[in-house]
Amino acid sequence: MAFLIVGSVTVPVAVDGASMEVEQVGDRARAFDGTMRSTRRATKHRWKVKTAAMASPDTLLTTLLGPPPIPCSGDLLGGSVQCDAEVTAVVFSPAPGGTARRTVEFILHEV
């Protein structure tokens, strides 16, 4: 299985370009007597991804900016999940021969 597929696009993830955060849905607080009170309803994941430098990331950007949910899969996610994508940056860098290469940074929110 590929490391990351968003929609139908195989994403070239940079070395050390992916991390996962866990999001708790609900509240957690201490009661007056010190006991823990939790209303946690669900646990969702959020993956931060940075691609390797690409000559033309247009197909990936079109997929990421499309309407959610987006089918996402791969070893990074541990299977298939529905995602809501958030593009955080597109970084331009010069390349030999004058063709600019771009790195895309985005967050995949588990639906």
PDB file of C-alpha atoms in Angstrom:
ATOM      1  CA  MET A   1       0.000   0.000   0.000  1.00  0.00           C
ATOM      2  CA  ALA A   2       1.185   3.519  -0.727  1.00  0.00           C
ATOM      3  CA  PHE A   3       2.233   5.750   2.167  1.00  0.00           C
ATOM      4  CA  LEU A   4      -0.527   8.324   1.465  1.00  0.00           C
ATOM      5  CA  ILE A   5      -3.288   8.580  -1.129  1.00  0.00           C
ATOM      6  CA  VAL A   6      -5.651  11.565  -1.067  1.00  0.00           C
ATOM      7  CA  GLY A   7      -8.612  11.192  -3.393  1.00  0.00           C
ATOM      8  CA  SER A   8      -6.935   9.341  -6.231  1.00  0.00           C
ATOM      9  CA  VAL A   9      -3.578  11.166  -5.949  1.00  0.00           C
ATOM     10  CA  THR A  10      -0.544   9.375  -4.502  1.00  0.00           C
ATOM     11  CA  VAL A  11       1.192  12.010  -2.365  1.00  0.00           C
ATOM     12  CA  PRO A  12       5.027  12.152  -2.357  1.00  0.00           C
ATOM     13  CA  VAL A  13       5.569  12.809   1.358  1.00  0.00           C
ATOM     14  CA  ALA A  14       8.905  14.394   2.335  1.00  0.00           C
ATOM     15  CA  VAL A  15      11.253  12.574   4.688  1.00  0.00           C
ATOM     16  CA  ASP A  16      10.113  13.524   8.210  1.00  0.00           C
ATOM     17  CA  GLY A  17       7.188  15.298   6.526  1.00  0.00           C
ATOM     18  CA  ALA A  18       4.285  13.697   8.388  1.00  0.00           C
ATOM     19  CA  SER A  19       3.001  13.744  11.952  1.00  0.00           C
ATOM     20  CA  MET A  20      -0.213  12.774  13.719  1.00  0.00           C
ATOM     21  CA  GLU A  21      -2.098  14.481  16.538  1.00  0.00           C
ATOM     22  CA  VAL A  22      -5.006  13.064  18.532  1.00  0.00           C
ATOM     23  CA  GLU A  23      -8.058  15.258  19.103  1.00  0.00           C
ATOM     24  CA  GLN A  24     -10.473  14.484  21.945  1.00  0.00           C
ATOM     25  CA  VAL A  25     -14.072  15.448  21.208  1.00  0.00           C
ATOM     26  CA  GLY A  26     -15.753  16.550  24.434  1.00  0.00           C
ATOM     27  CA  ASP A  27     -14.683  18.068  27.734  1.00  0.00           C
ATOM     28  CA  ARG A  28     -12.641  16.965  30.698  1.00  0.00           C
ATOM     29  CA  ALA A  29     -12.567  18.755  34.039  1.00  0.00           C
ATOM     30  CA  ARG A  30     -12.148  18.126  37.766  1.00  0.00           C
ATOM     31  CA  ALA A  31     -15.154  18.131  40.045  1.00  0.00           C
ATOM     32  CA  PHE A  32     -15.121  20.016  43.358  1.00  0.00           C
ATOM     33  CA  ASP A  33     -14.005  16.871  45.217  1.00  0.00           C
ATOM     34  CA  GLY A  34     -11.130  16.307  42.775  1.00  0.00           C
ATOM     35  CA  THR A  35     -12.574  13.436  40.744  1.00  0.00           C
ATOM     36  CA  MET A  36     -12.219  13.552  36.970  1.00  0.00           C
ATOM     37  CA  ARG A  37     -15.363  14.198  34.963  1.00  0.00           C
ATOM     38  CA  SER A  38     -15.211  13.485  31.254  1.00  0.00           C
ATOM     39  CA  THR A  39     -17.754  13.899  28.491  1.00  0.00           C
ATOM     40  CA  ARG A  40     -15.475  12.566  25.774  1.00  0.00           C
ATOM     41  CA  ARG A  41     -17.614  11.440  22.833  1.00  0.00           C
ATOM     42  CA  ALA A  42     -14.963  10.477  20.310  1.00  0.00           C
ATOM     43  CA  THR A  43     -11.284  10.473  19.452  1.00  0.00           C
ATOM     44  CA  LYS A  44     -10.305  11.821  16.043  1.00  0.00           C
ATOM     45  CA  HIS A  45      -6.941  12.147  14.300  1.00  0.00           C
ATOM     46  CA  ARG A  46      -5.263  15.019  12.522  1.00  0.00           C
ATOM     47  CA  TRP A  47      -2.290  14.442  10.202  1.00  0.00           C
ATOM     48  CA  LYS A  48       0.110  17.244   9.251  1.00  0.00           C
ATOM     49  CA  VAL A  49       1.800  16.513   5.927  1.00  0.00           C
ATOM     50  CA  LYS A  50       4.574  18.158   3.908  1.00  0.00           C
ATOM     51  CA  THR A  51       5.217  16.911   0.388  1.00  0.00           C
ATOM     52  CA  ALA A  52       8.522  16.470  -1.341  1.00  0.00           C
ATOM     53  CA  ALA A  53       9.315  19.195  -3.888  1.00  0.00           C
ATOM     54  CA  MET A  54       7.158  18.720  -6.981  1.00  0.00           C
ATOM     55  CA  ALA A  55       7.248  20.318 -10.417  1.00  0.00           C
ATOM     56  CA  SER A  56       3.454  20.504 -10.692  1.00  0.00           C
ATOM     57  CA  PRO A  57       1.272  19.882  -7.618  1.00  0.00           C
ATOM     58  CA  ASP A  58      -1.862  21.178  -9.386  1.00  0.00           C
ATOM     59  CA  THR A  59      -3.742  17.859  -9.281  1.00  0.00           C
ATOM     60  CA  LEU A  60      -3.014  17.456  -5.574  1.00  0.00           C
ATOM     61  CA  LEU A  61      -4.091  21.042  -4.821  1.00  0.00           C
ATOM     62  CA  THR A  62      -7.322  20.593  -6.777  1.00  0.00           C
ATOM     63  CA  THR A  63      -8.091  17.464  -4.761  1.00  0.00           C
ATOM     64  CA  LEU A  64      -7.215  19.091  -1.410  1.00  0.00           C
ATOM     65  CA  LEU A  65      -9.295  22.199  -2.154  1.00  0.00           C
ATOM     66  CA  GLY A  66     -12.308  20.164  -3.314  1.00  0.00           C
ATOM     67  CA  PRO A  67     -15.429  19.663  -1.224  1.00  0.00           C
ATOM     68  CA  PRO A  68     -15.129  17.369   1.788  1.00  0.00           C
ATOM     69  CA  PRO A  69     -15.191  14.572   2.628  1.00  0.00           C
ATOM     70  CA  ILE A  70     -12.207  13.296   0.646  1.00  0.00           C
ATOM     71  CA  PRO A  71     -11.357   9.580   0.717  1.00  0.00           C
ATOM     72  CA  CYS A  72      -7.850   9.148   2.160  1.00  0.00           C
ATOM     73  CA  SER A  73      -5.848   5.977   2.641  1.00  0.00           C
ATOM     74  CA  GLY A  74      -2.359   4.626   3.077  1.00  0.00           C
ATOM     75  CA  ASP A  75       0.133   3.352   5.599  1.00  0.00           C
ATOM     76  CA  LEU A  76       0.327   6.778   7.278  1.00  0.00           C
ATOM     77  CA  LEU A  77      -3.383   6.637   8.143  1.00  0.00           C
ATOM     78  CA  GLY A  78      -3.477   2.945   8.997  1.00  0.00           C
ATOM     79  CA  GLY A  79      -6.191   2.225   6.434  1.00  0.00           C
ATOM     80  CA  SER A  80      -8.976   4.224   4.806  1.00  0.00           C
ATOM     81  CA  VAL A  81     -10.693   7.243   6.370  1.00  0.00           C
ATOM     82  CA  GLN A  82     -12.763  10.184   5.207  1.00  0.00           C
ATOM     83  CA  CYS A  83     -10.882  13.490   5.538  1.00  0.00           C
ATOM     84  CA  ASP A  84     -11.426  17.216   5.434  1.00  0.00           C
ATOM     85  CA  ALA A  85      -8.281  18.843   3.996  1.00  0.00           C
ATOM     86  CA  GLU A  86      -6.789  22.195   4.979  1.00  0.00           C
ATOM     87  CA  VAL A  87      -3.981  23.607   2.818  1.00  0.00           C
ATOM     88  CA  THR A  88      -1.656  25.628   5.066  1.00  0.00           C
ATOM     89  CA  ALA A  89       1.175  26.613   2.685  1.00  0.00           C
ATOM     90  CA  VAL A  90       2.656  26.256  -0.781  1.00  0.00           C
ATOM     91  CA  VAL A  91       6.415  26.895  -0.709  1.00  0.00           C
ATOM     92  CA  PHE A  92       8.259  27.755  -3.920  1.00  0.00           C
ATOM     93  CA  SER A  93      11.925  26.895  -4.455  1.00  0.00           C
ATOM     94  CA  PRO A  94      14.182  27.352  -7.489  1.00  0.00           C
ATOM     95  CA  ALA A  95      15.415  24.319  -9.339  1.00  0.00           C
ATOM     96  CA  PRO A  96      18.178  23.799 -11.885  1.00  0.00           C
ATOM     97  CA  GLY A  97      16.981  24.766 -15.345  1.00  0.00           C
ATOM     98  CA  GLY A  98      14.753  27.587 -14.134  1.00  0.00           C
ATOM     99  CA  THR A  99      11.671  25.490 -13.303  1.00  0.00           C
ATOM    100  CA  ALA A 100      10.281  26.369  -9.890  1.00  0.00           C
ATOM    101  CA  ARG A 101       9.401  23.435  -7.667  1.00  0.00           C
ATOM    102  CA  ARG A 102       6.687  23.578  -5.030  1.00  0.00           C
ATOM    103  CA  THR A 103       6.184  21.919  -1.678  1.00  0.00           C
ATOM    104  CA  VAL A 104       2.625  21.662  -0.361  1.00  0.00           C
ATOM    105  CA  GLU A 105       1.887  21.649   3.370  1.00  0.00           C
ATOM    106  CA  PHE A 106      -1.550  20.555   4.512  1.00  0.00           C
ATOM    107  CA  ILE A 107      -3.549  19.050   7.358  1.00  0.00           C
ATOM    108  CA  LEU A 108      -5.946  16.119   6.998  1.00  0.00           C
ATOM    109  CA  HIS A 109      -8.721  16.171   9.600  1.00  0.00           C
ATOM    110  CA  GLU A 110     -10.474  12.839  10.187  1.00  0.00           C
ATOM    111  CA  VAL A 111     -14.230  13.278   9.610  1.00  0.00           C
TER     112      VAL A 111
END
